[in-house]
Coordinates of C-alpha atoms in Angstrom, one line a residue:
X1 CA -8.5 -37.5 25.2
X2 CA -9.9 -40.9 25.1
X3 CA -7.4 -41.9 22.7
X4 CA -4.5 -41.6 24.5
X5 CA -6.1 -43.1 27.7
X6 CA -6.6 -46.2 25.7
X7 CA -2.8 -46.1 24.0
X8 CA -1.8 -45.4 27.2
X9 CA -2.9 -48.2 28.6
X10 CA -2.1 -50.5 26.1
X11 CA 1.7 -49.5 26.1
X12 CA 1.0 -50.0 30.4
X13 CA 0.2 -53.4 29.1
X14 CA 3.0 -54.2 26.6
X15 CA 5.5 -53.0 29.7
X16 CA 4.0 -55.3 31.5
X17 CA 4.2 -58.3 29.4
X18 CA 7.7 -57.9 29.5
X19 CA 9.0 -57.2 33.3
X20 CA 6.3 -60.0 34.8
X21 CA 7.8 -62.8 33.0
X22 CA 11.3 -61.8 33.8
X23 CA 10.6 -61.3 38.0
X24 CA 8.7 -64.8 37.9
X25 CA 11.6 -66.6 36.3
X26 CA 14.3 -65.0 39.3
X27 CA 11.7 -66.2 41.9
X28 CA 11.3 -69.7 40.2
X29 CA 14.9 -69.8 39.9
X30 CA 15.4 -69.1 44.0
X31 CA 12.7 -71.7 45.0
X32 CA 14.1 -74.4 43.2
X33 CA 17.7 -73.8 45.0
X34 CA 16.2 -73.5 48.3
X35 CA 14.1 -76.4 48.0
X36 CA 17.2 -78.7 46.9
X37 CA 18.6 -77.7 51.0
X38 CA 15.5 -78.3 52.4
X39 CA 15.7 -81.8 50.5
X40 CA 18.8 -82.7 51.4
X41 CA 18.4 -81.6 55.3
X42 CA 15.4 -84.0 55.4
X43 CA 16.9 -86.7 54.1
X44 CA 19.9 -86.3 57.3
X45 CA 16.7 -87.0 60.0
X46 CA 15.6 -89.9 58.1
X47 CA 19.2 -91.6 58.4
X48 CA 19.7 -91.1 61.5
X49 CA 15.9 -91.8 62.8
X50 CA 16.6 -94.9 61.0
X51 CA 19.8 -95.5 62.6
X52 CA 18.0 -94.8 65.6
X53 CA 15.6 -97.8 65.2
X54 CA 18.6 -100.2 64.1
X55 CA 17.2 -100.0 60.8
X56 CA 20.8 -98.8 59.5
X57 CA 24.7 -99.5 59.8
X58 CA 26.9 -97.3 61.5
X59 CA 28.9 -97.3 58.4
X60 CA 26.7 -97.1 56.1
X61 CA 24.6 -94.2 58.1
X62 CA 28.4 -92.3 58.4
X63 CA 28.7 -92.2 54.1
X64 CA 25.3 -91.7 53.4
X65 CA 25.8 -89.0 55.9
X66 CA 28.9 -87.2 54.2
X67 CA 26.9 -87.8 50.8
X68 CA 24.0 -85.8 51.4
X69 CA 26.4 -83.4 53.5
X70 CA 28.6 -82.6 50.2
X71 CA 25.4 -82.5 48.5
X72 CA 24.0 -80.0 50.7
X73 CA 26.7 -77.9 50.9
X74 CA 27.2 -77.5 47.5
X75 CA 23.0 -76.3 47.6
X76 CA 23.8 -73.9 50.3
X77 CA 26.5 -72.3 48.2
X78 CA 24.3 -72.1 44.9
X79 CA 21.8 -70.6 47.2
X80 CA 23.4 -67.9 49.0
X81 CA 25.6 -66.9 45.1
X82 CA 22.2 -66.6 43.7
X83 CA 21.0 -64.3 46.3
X84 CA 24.1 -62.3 45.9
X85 CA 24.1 -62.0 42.2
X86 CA 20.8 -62.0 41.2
X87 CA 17.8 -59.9 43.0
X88 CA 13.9 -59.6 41.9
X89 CA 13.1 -56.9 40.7
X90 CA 11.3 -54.4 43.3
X91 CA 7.5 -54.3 43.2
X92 CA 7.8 -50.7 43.3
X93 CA 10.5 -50.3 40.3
X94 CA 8.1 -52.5 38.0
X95 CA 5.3 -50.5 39.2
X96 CA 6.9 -47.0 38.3
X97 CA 8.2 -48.6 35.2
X98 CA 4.7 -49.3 34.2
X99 CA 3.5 -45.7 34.7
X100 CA 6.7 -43.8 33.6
X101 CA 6.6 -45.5 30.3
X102 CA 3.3 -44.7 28.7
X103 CA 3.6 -41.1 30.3
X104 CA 6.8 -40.6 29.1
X105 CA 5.7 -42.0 25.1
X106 CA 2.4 -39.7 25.2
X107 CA 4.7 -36.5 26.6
X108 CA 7.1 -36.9 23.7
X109 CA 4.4 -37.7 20.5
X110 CA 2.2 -34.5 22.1
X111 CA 5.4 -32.1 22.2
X112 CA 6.8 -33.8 19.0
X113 CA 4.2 -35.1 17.3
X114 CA 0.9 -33.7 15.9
X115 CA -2.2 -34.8 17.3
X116 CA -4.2 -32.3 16.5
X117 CA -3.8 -33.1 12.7
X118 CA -7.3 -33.3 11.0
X119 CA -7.5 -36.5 8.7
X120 CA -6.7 -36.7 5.3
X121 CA -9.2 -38.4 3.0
X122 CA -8.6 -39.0 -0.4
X123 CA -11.4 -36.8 -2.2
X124 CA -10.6 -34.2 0.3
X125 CA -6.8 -34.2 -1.3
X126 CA -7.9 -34.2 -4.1
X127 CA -10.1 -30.7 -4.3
X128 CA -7.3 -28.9 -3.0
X129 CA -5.5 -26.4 -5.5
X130 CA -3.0 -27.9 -7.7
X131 CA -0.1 -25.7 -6.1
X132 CA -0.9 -27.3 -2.7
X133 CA -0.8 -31.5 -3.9
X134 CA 2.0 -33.4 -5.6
X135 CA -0.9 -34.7 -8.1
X136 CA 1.5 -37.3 -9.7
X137 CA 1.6 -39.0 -6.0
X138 CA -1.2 -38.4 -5.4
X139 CA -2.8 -40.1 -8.7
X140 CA -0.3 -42.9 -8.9
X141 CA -1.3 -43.9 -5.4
X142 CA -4.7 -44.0 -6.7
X143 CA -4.0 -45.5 -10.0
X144 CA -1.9 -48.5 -8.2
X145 CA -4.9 -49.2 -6.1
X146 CA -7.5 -49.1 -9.3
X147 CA -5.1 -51.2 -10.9
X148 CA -5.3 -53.8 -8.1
X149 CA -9.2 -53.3 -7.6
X150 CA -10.9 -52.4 -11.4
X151 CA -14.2 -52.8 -10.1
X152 CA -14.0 -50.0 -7.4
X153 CA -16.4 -47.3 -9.1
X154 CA -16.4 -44.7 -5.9
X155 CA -12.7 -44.7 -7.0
X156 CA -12.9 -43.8 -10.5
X157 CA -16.1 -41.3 -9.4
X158 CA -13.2 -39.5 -7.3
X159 CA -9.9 -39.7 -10.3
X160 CA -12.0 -39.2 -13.2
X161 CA -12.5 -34.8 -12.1
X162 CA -8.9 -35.4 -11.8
X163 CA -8.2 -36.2 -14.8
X164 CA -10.3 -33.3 -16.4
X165 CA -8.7 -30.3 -14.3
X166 CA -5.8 -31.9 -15.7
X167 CA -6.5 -32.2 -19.2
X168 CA -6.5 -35.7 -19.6
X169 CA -10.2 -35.8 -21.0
X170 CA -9.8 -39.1 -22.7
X171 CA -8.5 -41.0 -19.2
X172 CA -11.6 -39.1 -17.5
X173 CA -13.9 -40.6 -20.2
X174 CA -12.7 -43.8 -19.4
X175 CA -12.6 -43.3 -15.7
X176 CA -16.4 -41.8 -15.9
X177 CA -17.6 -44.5 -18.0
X178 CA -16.4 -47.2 -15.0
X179 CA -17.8 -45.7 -12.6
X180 CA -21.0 -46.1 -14.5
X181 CA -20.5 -49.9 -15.1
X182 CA -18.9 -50.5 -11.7
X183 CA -21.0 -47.8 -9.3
X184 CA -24.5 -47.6 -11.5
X185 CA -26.1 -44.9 -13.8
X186 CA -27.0 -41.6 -12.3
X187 CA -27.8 -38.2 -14.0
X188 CA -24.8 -36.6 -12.9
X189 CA -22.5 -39.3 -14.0
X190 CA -23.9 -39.9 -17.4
X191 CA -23.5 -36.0 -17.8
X192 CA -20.0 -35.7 -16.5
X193 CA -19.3 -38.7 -18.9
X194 CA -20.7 -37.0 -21.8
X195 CA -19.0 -33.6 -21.0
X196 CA -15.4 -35.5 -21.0
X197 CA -16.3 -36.8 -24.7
X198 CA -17.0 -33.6 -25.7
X199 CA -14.0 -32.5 -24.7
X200 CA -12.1 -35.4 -26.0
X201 CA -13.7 -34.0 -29.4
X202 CA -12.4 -30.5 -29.1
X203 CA -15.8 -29.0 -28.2
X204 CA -17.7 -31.8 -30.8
X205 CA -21.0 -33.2 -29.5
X206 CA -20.3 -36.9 -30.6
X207 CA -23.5 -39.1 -30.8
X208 CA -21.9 -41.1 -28.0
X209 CA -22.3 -38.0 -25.7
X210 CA -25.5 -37.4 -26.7
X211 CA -26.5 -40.3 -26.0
X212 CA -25.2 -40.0 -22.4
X213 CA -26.8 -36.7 -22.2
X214 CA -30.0 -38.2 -23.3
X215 CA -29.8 -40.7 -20.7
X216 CA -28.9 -37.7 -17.9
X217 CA -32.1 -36.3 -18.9
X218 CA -33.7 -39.3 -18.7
X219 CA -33.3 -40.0 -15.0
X220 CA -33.1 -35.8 -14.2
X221 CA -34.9 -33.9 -16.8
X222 CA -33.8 -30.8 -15.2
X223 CA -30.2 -31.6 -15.3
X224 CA -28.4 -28.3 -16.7
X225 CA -25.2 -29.6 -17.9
X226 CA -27.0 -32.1 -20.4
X227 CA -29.6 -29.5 -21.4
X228 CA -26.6 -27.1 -22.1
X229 CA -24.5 -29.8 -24.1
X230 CA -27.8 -30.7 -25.9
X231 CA -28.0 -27.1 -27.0
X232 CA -24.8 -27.0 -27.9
X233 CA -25.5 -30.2 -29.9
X234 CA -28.5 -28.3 -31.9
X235 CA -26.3 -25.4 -32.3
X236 CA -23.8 -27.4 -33.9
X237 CA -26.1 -29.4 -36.4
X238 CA -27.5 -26.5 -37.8
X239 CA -30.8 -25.9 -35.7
X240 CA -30.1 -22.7 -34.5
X241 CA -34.2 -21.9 -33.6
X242 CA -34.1 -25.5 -31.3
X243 CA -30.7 -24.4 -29.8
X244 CA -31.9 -20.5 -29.1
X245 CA -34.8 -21.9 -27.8
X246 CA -33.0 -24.0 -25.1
X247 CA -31.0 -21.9 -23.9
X248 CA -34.2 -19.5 -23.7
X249 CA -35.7 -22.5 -21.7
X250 CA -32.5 -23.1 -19.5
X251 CA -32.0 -19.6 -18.4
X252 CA -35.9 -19.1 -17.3
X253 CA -35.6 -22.5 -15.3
X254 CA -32.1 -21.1 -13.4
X255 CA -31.6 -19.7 -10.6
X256 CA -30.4 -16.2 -10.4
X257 CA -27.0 -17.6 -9.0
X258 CA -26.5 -20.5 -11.2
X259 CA -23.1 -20.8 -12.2
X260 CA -24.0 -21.6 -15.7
X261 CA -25.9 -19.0 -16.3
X262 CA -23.1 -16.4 -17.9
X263 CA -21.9 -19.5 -20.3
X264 CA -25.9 -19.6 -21.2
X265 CA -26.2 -16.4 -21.7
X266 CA -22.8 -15.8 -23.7
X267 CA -23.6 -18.5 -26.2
X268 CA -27.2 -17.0 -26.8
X269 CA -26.8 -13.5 -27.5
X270 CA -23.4 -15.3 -29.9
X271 CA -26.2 -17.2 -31.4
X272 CA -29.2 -14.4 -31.7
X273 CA -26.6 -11.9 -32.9
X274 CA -25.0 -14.1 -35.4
X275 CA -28.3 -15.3 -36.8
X276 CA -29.5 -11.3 -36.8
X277 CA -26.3 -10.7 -38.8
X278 CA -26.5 -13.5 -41.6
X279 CA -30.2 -12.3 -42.1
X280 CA -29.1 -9.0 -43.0
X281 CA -25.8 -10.1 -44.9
X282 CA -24.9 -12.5 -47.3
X283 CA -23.6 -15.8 -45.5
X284 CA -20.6 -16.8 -44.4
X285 CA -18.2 -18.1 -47.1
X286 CA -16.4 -21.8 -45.6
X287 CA -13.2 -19.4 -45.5
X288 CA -14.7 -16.7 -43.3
X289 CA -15.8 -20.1 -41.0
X290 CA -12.6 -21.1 -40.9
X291 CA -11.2 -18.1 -39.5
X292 CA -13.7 -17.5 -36.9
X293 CA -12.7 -21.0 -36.0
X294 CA -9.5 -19.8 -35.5
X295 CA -9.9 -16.6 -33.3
X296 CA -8.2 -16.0 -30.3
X297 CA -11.0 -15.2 -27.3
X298 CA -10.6 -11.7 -27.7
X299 CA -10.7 -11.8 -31.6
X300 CA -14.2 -13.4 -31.3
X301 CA -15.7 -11.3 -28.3
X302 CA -14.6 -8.3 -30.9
X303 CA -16.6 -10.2 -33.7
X304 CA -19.6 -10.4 -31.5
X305 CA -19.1 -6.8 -30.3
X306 CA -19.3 -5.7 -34.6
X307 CA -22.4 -7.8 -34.6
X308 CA -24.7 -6.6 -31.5
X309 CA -23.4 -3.1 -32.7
X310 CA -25.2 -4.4 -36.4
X311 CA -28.1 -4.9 -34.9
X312 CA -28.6 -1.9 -32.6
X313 CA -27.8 -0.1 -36.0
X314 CA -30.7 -2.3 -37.7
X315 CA -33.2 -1.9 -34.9
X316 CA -32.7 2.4 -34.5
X317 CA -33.9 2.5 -38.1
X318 CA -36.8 -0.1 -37.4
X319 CA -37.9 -1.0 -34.0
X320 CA -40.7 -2.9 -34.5
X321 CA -38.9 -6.0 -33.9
X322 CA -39.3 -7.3 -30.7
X323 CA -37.5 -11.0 -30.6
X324 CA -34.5 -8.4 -32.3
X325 CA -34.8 -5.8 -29.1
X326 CA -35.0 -8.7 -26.3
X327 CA -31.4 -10.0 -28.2
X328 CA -30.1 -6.9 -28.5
X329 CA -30.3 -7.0 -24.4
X330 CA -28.9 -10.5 -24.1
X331 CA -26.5 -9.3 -25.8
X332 CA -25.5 -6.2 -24.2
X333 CA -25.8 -8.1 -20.5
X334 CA -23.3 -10.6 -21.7
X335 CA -21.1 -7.9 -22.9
X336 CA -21.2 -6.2 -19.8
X337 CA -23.7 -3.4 -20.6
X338 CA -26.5 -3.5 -18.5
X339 CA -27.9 -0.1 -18.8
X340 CA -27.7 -0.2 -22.4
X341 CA -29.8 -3.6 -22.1
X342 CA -32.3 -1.7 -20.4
X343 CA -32.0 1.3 -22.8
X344 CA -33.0 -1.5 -25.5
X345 CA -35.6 -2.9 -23.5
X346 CA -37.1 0.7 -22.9
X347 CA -37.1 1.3 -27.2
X348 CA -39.1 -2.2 -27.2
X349 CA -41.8 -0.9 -25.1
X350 CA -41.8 2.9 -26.9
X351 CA -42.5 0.4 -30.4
X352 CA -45.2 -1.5 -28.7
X353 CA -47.0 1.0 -26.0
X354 CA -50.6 -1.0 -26.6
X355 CA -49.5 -4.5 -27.2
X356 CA -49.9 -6.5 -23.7
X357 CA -48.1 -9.8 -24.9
X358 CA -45.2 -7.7 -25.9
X359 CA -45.1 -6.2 -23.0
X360 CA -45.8 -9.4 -21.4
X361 CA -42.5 -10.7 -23.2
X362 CA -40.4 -7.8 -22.0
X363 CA -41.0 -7.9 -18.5
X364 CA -39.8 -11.8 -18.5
X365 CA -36.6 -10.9 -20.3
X366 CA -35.8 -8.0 -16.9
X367 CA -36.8 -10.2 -14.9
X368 CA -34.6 -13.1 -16.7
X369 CA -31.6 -10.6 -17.4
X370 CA -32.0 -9.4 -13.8
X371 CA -32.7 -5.9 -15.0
X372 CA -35.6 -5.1 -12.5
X373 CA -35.4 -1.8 -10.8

């Protein structure tokens, strides 16, 4: 409500400025007229107080006389035409002029108008769904203005998760890696940085985003996008113990909520089932890589299905393998299966009744798996 007070009074104002002027120039203009008769009738007692006092012909006083008498005449006329013509404005026009105005511009933007409209930031437009923004305004808008201001990191901070839900990973690498240089390094940005190269890379750990990962650990070592990404990066240069054991590490350090903690889990019991499965089979020949490579989602999820079935088959005829029983329960919790990941947990403990650190190890993997009663 204060708001419109104030805009009300400043439209009060502008009114103003405008009528004031006009009614001083109509009384300026009246004066002036009106002293020109009282001029002239002066200037009649002077001639003939001097004519008086023999100061002053008889002639001369009679055509001074019908000088100042044509003169004034022609004043009186001016005068009373003026008055006829031309009226100030009433005092109480101006002043319901002044009132009616603002009233009448607030009435009409309240019915019409909508001030109840919440504002509009820019990151706030930008988190809405992609069905509710015209995303091409939206970013050339904000494109124009980086163009005109490269040095702005808050702005490329705000277009550079843009860019990713949008698939433009290389434009989000770039826009990620000013924001670093413009707005400073924090954990989260060398992360987000590192996450657009890898997917720049199709999936690829580059040493580039390593390196940023590296640095997000750095400055947050319990940052779980760069310890995910760095476990992906042992995954993909062959250390599958280092990258089991990350995401071992990951999962005990998350919170039972964590978003991250399905993906974690998924690429675990992928890993644990495929390295279960190339122990008990001859490896993969580069052509069976290359089609795995080229599964459809479904086509792999089937392929890890065959292989947790492998190793459920492996551990029924010998159970005393407890790192194969606690995968066998990632595994079935990823898939879906929770009772049969407590069914495998309850074959571990049947094939170690008396050994404490195994039991010690199963109850961490419920409690990890969320598999407590």
């Amino acid at each position: 409500m204060g708001l419109w007070v104030v805009l009300a009074i400043l439209t009060a104002l502008a009114v103003l400025s405008v009528l004031v002027p006009l009614t001083r120039s109509r009384a300026a203009a009246a004066g002036a007229e009106a002293s020109d008769v009282a001029v002239y009738r002066s200037q009649l007692r002077e001639i003939d107080a001097e004519l008086a006092r023999g100061l002053l012909d008889p002639r001369e006083a009679e055509a001074a006389r019908l000088e100042i008498g044509r003169r004034l005449l022609a004043a009186d006329r001016a005068a009373q035409a003026h008055s006829a013509a031309v009226r100030p404005l009433p005092r109480g026009l101006v002043a319901a002029v002044i009132v009616a105005v603002p009233l009448l511009s607030v009435g009409l933007y309240l019915a019409g108008g909508a001030p109840g409209y919440p504002d509009q930031p820019l990151s706030a437009r930008l988190q809405k769904p992609v069905e509710d923004q015209d995303y091409a305004i939206l970013i050339a808008r904000v494109e124009e203005h980086l163009a005109a201001n490269p040095r702005d990191g808050q702005g490329w901070e705000v277009l550079a998760p843009v860019y990713m839900r949008l698939g433009r990973f290389e434009d989000a690498a770039r826009a990620w890696h000013n924001a670093i240089q413009f707005s400073g390094a924090t954990a989260a940005r060398e992360a987000n940085f590192g996450e657009a190269l890898v997917a720049l890379d199709d999936g690829m750990v580059s040493e580039t985003a390593r390196a940023a990962f590296e640095r997000a650990l750095a400055s947050e070592p319990g940052n779980a996008k760069a310890r995910f990404f760095l476990a992906v990066a042992a995954e993909q240069d062959g250390d599958t113990a280092g990258a089991a054991a990350q995401w071992r590490a990951l999962l005990a350090d998350s919170p039972p909520d964590a978003p991250w903690r399905g993906a974690v889990a998924h690429r675990l019991a992928a890993l644990e089932a495929g390295a279960d499965a190339t122990a008990a089979a001859p490896g993969p020949s580069a052509a069976d890589v290359a089609a795995a490579g080229a599964m459809t989602a479904e086509e792999r999820a089937r392929m890890i299905s065959d292989m947790v079935a492998g190793l459920a088959a492996r551990l029924a005829e010998d159970g005393r393998d407890l790192d194969g029983w606690l995968r066998l329960a990632r595994a079935y919790v990823v898939l879906g299966t929770p009772d049969k990941a407590r069914d495998a947990l309850a074959s571990a403990r049947r094939n170690y009744p008396d050994d404490a650190e195994a039991g010690a190890r199963i109850e961490a993997a419920e409690r990890e798996l969320g598999l407590g009663s």
